[in-house]
Amino acid sequence: MVILPKKYPDVLYKEYDVVKIENRTINGVKTAIVYQVKTKIGPRSSASDLDADSKKDIGAITYYVFKNTDVDEVQIICYYAGGGGLQPYYKFKIKRRDAELSGFLNASEKELPSAVLYYFNKLKSLGDIWINDRLPVNE
């Protein structure tokens, strides 16, 4: 069986709940803004933490955008479509230089699932993250 590499941006739409990708220049910085809509949020340890799938999504989206484009920054805006309407869940932003500094972009696509687990805290600390602490912790 031959496994073909996943194609950008299709992989984001099919596997990571992405609904739209905008490429913009903001204050002279080439930026990809990735919009996500989740219909389910997994269990979280606290209201100020993310569920495991969202951590995986942040890593994978960051990886695929930087590996397949020449943007200088990735912004991910995630909404939760539960409880009768769209509510912001999290916003994450990281510059290419910081993602490279973390070592995460050196991983191969095959290593991506384990690399996300290993590098997520580095990505989180080098980037900017906001989490809506008003959403329920457990569904």
PDB file of C-alpha atoms in Angstrom:
ATOM      1  CA  MET A   1       0.000   0.000   0.000  1.00  0.00           C
ATOM      2  CA  VAL A   2       1.346   3.414  -0.963  1.00  0.00           C
ATOM      3  CA  ILE A   3       0.649   6.285   1.422  1.00  0.00           C
ATOM      4  CA  LEU A   4       0.563   9.596  -0.396  1.00  0.00           C
ATOM      5  CA  PRO A   5       1.536  12.757   1.450  1.00  0.00           C
ATOM      6  CA  LYS A   6      -1.381  14.789   2.688  1.00  0.00           C
ATOM      7  CA  LYS A   7      -2.134  17.801   0.509  1.00  0.00           C
ATOM      8  CA  TYR A   8      -2.313  21.314   1.909  1.00  0.00           C
ATOM      9  CA  PRO A   9      -4.833  22.896   2.456  1.00  0.00           C
ATOM     10  CA  ASP A  10      -7.193  19.931   1.914  1.00  0.00           C
ATOM     11  CA  VAL A  11      -5.842  18.100   4.973  1.00  0.00           C
ATOM     12  CA  LEU A  12      -6.842  21.046   7.189  1.00  0.00           C
ATOM     13  CA  TYR A  13     -10.416  21.114   5.877  1.00  0.00           C
ATOM     14  CA  LYS A  14     -10.856  17.332   6.049  1.00  0.00           C
ATOM     15  CA  GLU A  15      -9.115  16.481   9.328  1.00  0.00           C
ATOM     16  CA  TYR A  16      -8.948  19.590  11.518  1.00  0.00           C
ATOM     17  CA  ASP A  17     -12.385  21.271  11.365  1.00  0.00           C
ATOM     18  CA  VAL A  18     -11.005  24.207   9.349  1.00  0.00           C
ATOM     19  CA  VAL A  19     -13.699  26.196   7.567  1.00  0.00           C
ATOM     20  CA  LYS A  20     -11.660  29.035   6.057  1.00  0.00           C
ATOM     21  CA  ILE A  21      -8.058  30.143   5.485  1.00  0.00           C
ATOM     22  CA  GLU A  22      -7.313  33.803   4.806  1.00  0.00           C
ATOM     23  CA  ASN A  23      -3.937  35.061   3.661  1.00  0.00           C
ATOM     24  CA  ARG A  24      -3.399  38.687   4.639  1.00  0.00           C
ATOM     25  CA  THR A  25      -0.650  41.186   5.246  1.00  0.00           C
ATOM     26  CA  ILE A  26      -1.112  42.740   8.694  1.00  0.00           C
ATOM     27  CA  ASN A  27       1.265  45.579   9.568  1.00  0.00           C
ATOM     28  CA  GLY A  28       3.696  44.316   6.923  1.00  0.00           C
ATOM     29  CA  VAL A  29       3.593  40.715   8.207  1.00  0.00           C
ATOM     30  CA  LYS A  30       2.397  37.968   5.823  1.00  0.00           C
ATOM     31  CA  THR A  31      -0.197  36.152   7.917  1.00  0.00           C
ATOM     32  CA  ALA A  32      -2.411  33.095   7.457  1.00  0.00           C
ATOM     33  CA  ILE A  33      -5.594  33.299   9.506  1.00  0.00           C
ATOM     34  CA  VAL A  34      -7.128  29.859   9.928  1.00  0.00           C
ATOM     35  CA  TYR A  35     -10.742  29.613  11.131  1.00  0.00           C
ATOM     36  CA  GLN A  36     -11.928  26.449  12.833  1.00  0.00           C
ATOM     37  CA  VAL A  37     -15.385  25.434  14.051  1.00  0.00           C
ATOM     38  CA  LYS A  38     -15.624  22.591  16.557  1.00  0.00           C
ATOM     39  CA  THR A  39     -18.903  20.889  17.382  1.00  0.00           C
ATOM     40  CA  LYS A  40     -17.427  18.974  20.318  1.00  0.00           C
ATOM     41  CA  ILE A  41     -14.856  19.848  22.952  1.00  0.00           C
ATOM     42  CA  GLY A  42     -13.275  16.982  24.827  1.00  0.00           C
ATOM     43  CA  PRO A  43     -12.638  16.916  28.566  1.00  0.00           C
ATOM     44  CA  ARG A  44     -10.292  19.578  29.917  1.00  0.00           C
ATOM     45  CA  SER A  45      -8.431  19.746  33.226  1.00  0.00           C
ATOM     46  CA  SER A  46      -9.636  23.309  33.809  1.00  0.00           C
ATOM     47  CA  ALA A  47     -11.522  26.134  32.114  1.00  0.00           C
ATOM     48  CA  SER A  48      -8.203  27.756  31.185  1.00  0.00           C
ATOM     49  CA  ASP A  49      -6.843  24.617  29.461  1.00  0.00           C
ATOM     50  CA  LEU A  50      -7.476  23.090  26.033  1.00  0.00           C
ATOM     51  CA  ASP A  51      -8.767  19.613  25.293  1.00  0.00           C
ATOM     52  CA  ALA A  52      -6.301  17.127  23.764  1.00  0.00           C
ATOM     53  CA  ASP A  53      -7.763  17.355  20.243  1.00  0.00           C
ATOM     54  CA  SER A  54      -7.402  21.138  20.208  1.00  0.00           C
ATOM     55  CA  LYS A  55      -3.739  20.876  21.192  1.00  0.00           C
ATOM     56  CA  LYS A  56      -3.241  18.400  18.347  1.00  0.00           C
ATOM     57  CA  ASP A  57      -5.099  20.725  15.966  1.00  0.00           C
ATOM     58  CA  ILE A  58      -2.975  23.746  16.883  1.00  0.00           C
ATOM     59  CA  GLY A  59       0.205  21.779  16.249  1.00  0.00           C
ATOM     60  CA  ALA A  60      -0.942  20.249  12.970  1.00  0.00           C
ATOM     61  CA  ILE A  61      -2.370  23.488  11.566  1.00  0.00           C
ATOM     62  CA  THR A  62       0.782  25.396  12.506  1.00  0.00           C
ATOM     63  CA  TYR A  63       2.924  22.678  10.918  1.00  0.00           C
ATOM     64  CA  TYR A  64       1.021  22.412   7.638  1.00  0.00           C
ATOM     65  CA  VAL A  65       0.706  26.171   7.118  1.00  0.00           C
ATOM     66  CA  PHE A  66       4.396  26.899   7.748  1.00  0.00           C
ATOM     67  CA  LYS A  67       5.588  23.878   5.743  1.00  0.00           C
ATOM     68  CA  ASN A  68       3.422  24.742   2.712  1.00  0.00           C
ATOM     69  CA  THR A  69       3.398  28.537   2.554  1.00  0.00           C
ATOM     70  CA  ASP A  70       5.795  31.435   2.955  1.00  0.00           C
ATOM     71  CA  VAL A  71       3.750  33.261   5.611  1.00  0.00           C
ATOM     72  CA  ASP A  72       5.548  34.792   8.579  1.00  0.00           C
ATOM     73  CA  GLU A  73       2.751  34.219  11.091  1.00  0.00           C
ATOM     74  CA  VAL A  74      -0.121  31.805  11.699  1.00  0.00           C
ATOM     75  CA  GLN A  75      -3.250  32.794  13.581  1.00  0.00           C
ATOM     76  CA  ILE A  76      -5.835  30.160  14.476  1.00  0.00           C
ATOM     77  CA  ILE A  77      -9.284  31.315  15.547  1.00  0.00           C
ATOM     78  CA  CYS A  78     -11.448  28.490  16.837  1.00  0.00           C
ATOM     79  CA  TYR A  79     -15.174  28.681  17.539  1.00  0.00           C
ATOM     80  CA  TYR A  80     -17.332  26.194  19.388  1.00  0.00           C
ATOM     81  CA  ALA A  81     -20.695  25.515  17.745  1.00  0.00           C
ATOM     82  CA  GLY A  82     -22.517  24.139  20.715  1.00  0.00           C
ATOM     83  CA  GLY A  83     -25.102  25.465  23.097  1.00  0.00           C
ATOM     84  CA  GLY A  84     -27.117  27.307  20.478  1.00  0.00           C
ATOM     85  CA  GLY A  85     -24.583  29.362  18.557  1.00  0.00           C
ATOM     86  CA  LEU A  86     -20.957  30.078  17.800  1.00  0.00           C
ATOM     87  CA  GLN A  87     -18.801  30.993  20.767  1.00  0.00           C
ATOM     88  CA  PRO A  88     -15.070  31.680  20.639  1.00  0.00           C
ATOM     89  CA  TYR A  89     -13.088  28.754  22.095  1.00  0.00           C
ATOM     90  CA  TYR A  90      -9.463  29.775  21.575  1.00  0.00           C
ATOM     91  CA  LYS A  91      -7.163  32.013  19.573  1.00  0.00           C
ATOM     92  CA  PHE A  92      -3.552  31.094  18.915  1.00  0.00           C
ATOM     93  CA  LYS A  93      -0.872  33.086  17.136  1.00  0.00           C
ATOM     94  CA  ILE A  94       2.769  32.236  16.443  1.00  0.00           C
ATOM     95  CA  LYS A  95       5.485  33.689  14.250  1.00  0.00           C
ATOM     96  CA  ARG A  96       7.477  31.452  11.898  1.00  0.00           C
ATOM     97  CA  ARG A  97      10.720  32.359  13.690  1.00  0.00           C
ATOM     98  CA  ASP A  98       9.290  31.140  17.018  1.00  0.00           C
ATOM     99  CA  ALA A  99       7.897  27.920  15.507  1.00  0.00           C
ATOM    100  CA  GLU A 100      11.337  27.250  13.992  1.00  0.00           C
ATOM    101  CA  LEU A 101      13.013  28.063  17.315  1.00  0.00           C
ATOM    102  CA  SER A 102      10.860  25.428  19.050  1.00  0.00           C
ATOM    103  CA  GLY A 103      12.299  22.715  16.769  1.00  0.00           C
ATOM    104  CA  PHE A 104       8.777  21.558  15.866  1.00  0.00           C
ATOM    105  CA  LEU A 105       9.089  22.313  12.149  1.00  0.00           C
ATOM    106  CA  ASN A 106      12.073  19.930  11.909  1.00  0.00           C
ATOM    107  CA  ALA A 107       9.734  16.954  12.408  1.00  0.00           C
ATOM    108  CA  SER A 108       8.647  14.947   9.387  1.00  0.00           C
ATOM    109  CA  GLU A 109       4.982  14.627   8.492  1.00  0.00           C
ATOM    110  CA  LYS A 110       5.138  10.992   9.630  1.00  0.00           C
ATOM    111  CA  GLU A 111       6.390  12.134  13.059  1.00  0.00           C
ATOM    112  CA  LEU A 112       3.701  14.814  13.380  1.00  0.00           C
ATOM    113  CA  PRO A 113       1.366  13.031  15.881  1.00  0.00           C
ATOM    114  CA  SER A 114       4.145  12.419  18.398  1.00  0.00           C
ATOM    115  CA  ALA A 115       5.908  15.730  17.650  1.00  0.00           C
ATOM    116  CA  VAL A 116       2.739  17.649  18.534  1.00  0.00           C
ATOM    117  CA  LEU A 117       2.657  15.980  21.951  1.00  0.00           C
ATOM    118  CA  TYR A 118       6.322  16.694  22.537  1.00  0.00           C
ATOM    119  CA  TYR A 119       6.434  20.288  21.244  1.00  0.00           C
ATOM    120  CA  PHE A 120       3.002  21.670  22.186  1.00  0.00           C
ATOM    121  CA  ASN A 121       4.137  23.350  25.413  1.00  0.00           C
ATOM    122  CA  LYS A 122       7.055  24.982  23.559  1.00  0.00           C
ATOM    123  CA  LEU A 123       4.716  26.252  20.832  1.00  0.00           C
ATOM    124  CA  LYS A 124       2.290  27.511  23.468  1.00  0.00           C
ATOM    125  CA  SER A 125       5.009  29.381  25.372  1.00  0.00           C
ATOM    126  CA  LEU A 126       6.546  30.921  22.224  1.00  0.00           C
ATOM    127  CA  GLY A 127       3.193  31.899  20.742  1.00  0.00           C
ATOM    128  CA  ASP A 128       0.225  33.808  22.122  1.00  0.00           C
ATOM    129  CA  ILE A 129      -2.853  31.901  23.246  1.00  0.00           C
ATOM    130  CA  TRP A 130      -6.233  32.988  24.570  1.00  0.00           C
ATOM    131  CA  ILE A 131      -8.753  30.430  25.852  1.00  0.00           C
ATOM    132  CA  ASN A 132     -12.411  31.187  26.585  1.00  0.00           C
ATOM    133  CA  ASP A 133     -12.694  30.165  30.236  1.00  0.00           C
ATOM    134  CA  ARG A 134     -16.485  30.549  30.183  1.00  0.00           C
ATOM    135  CA  LEU A 135     -17.083  27.386  28.188  1.00  0.00           C
ATOM    136  CA  PRO A 136     -18.017  24.252  30.156  1.00  0.00           C
ATOM    137  CA  VAL A 137     -15.043  22.098  31.191  1.00  0.00           C
ATOM    138  CA  ASN A 138     -16.784  18.776  30.587  1.00  0.00           C
ATOM    139  CA  GLU A 139     -19.475  18.186  28.008  1.00  0.00           C
TER     140      GLU A 139
END
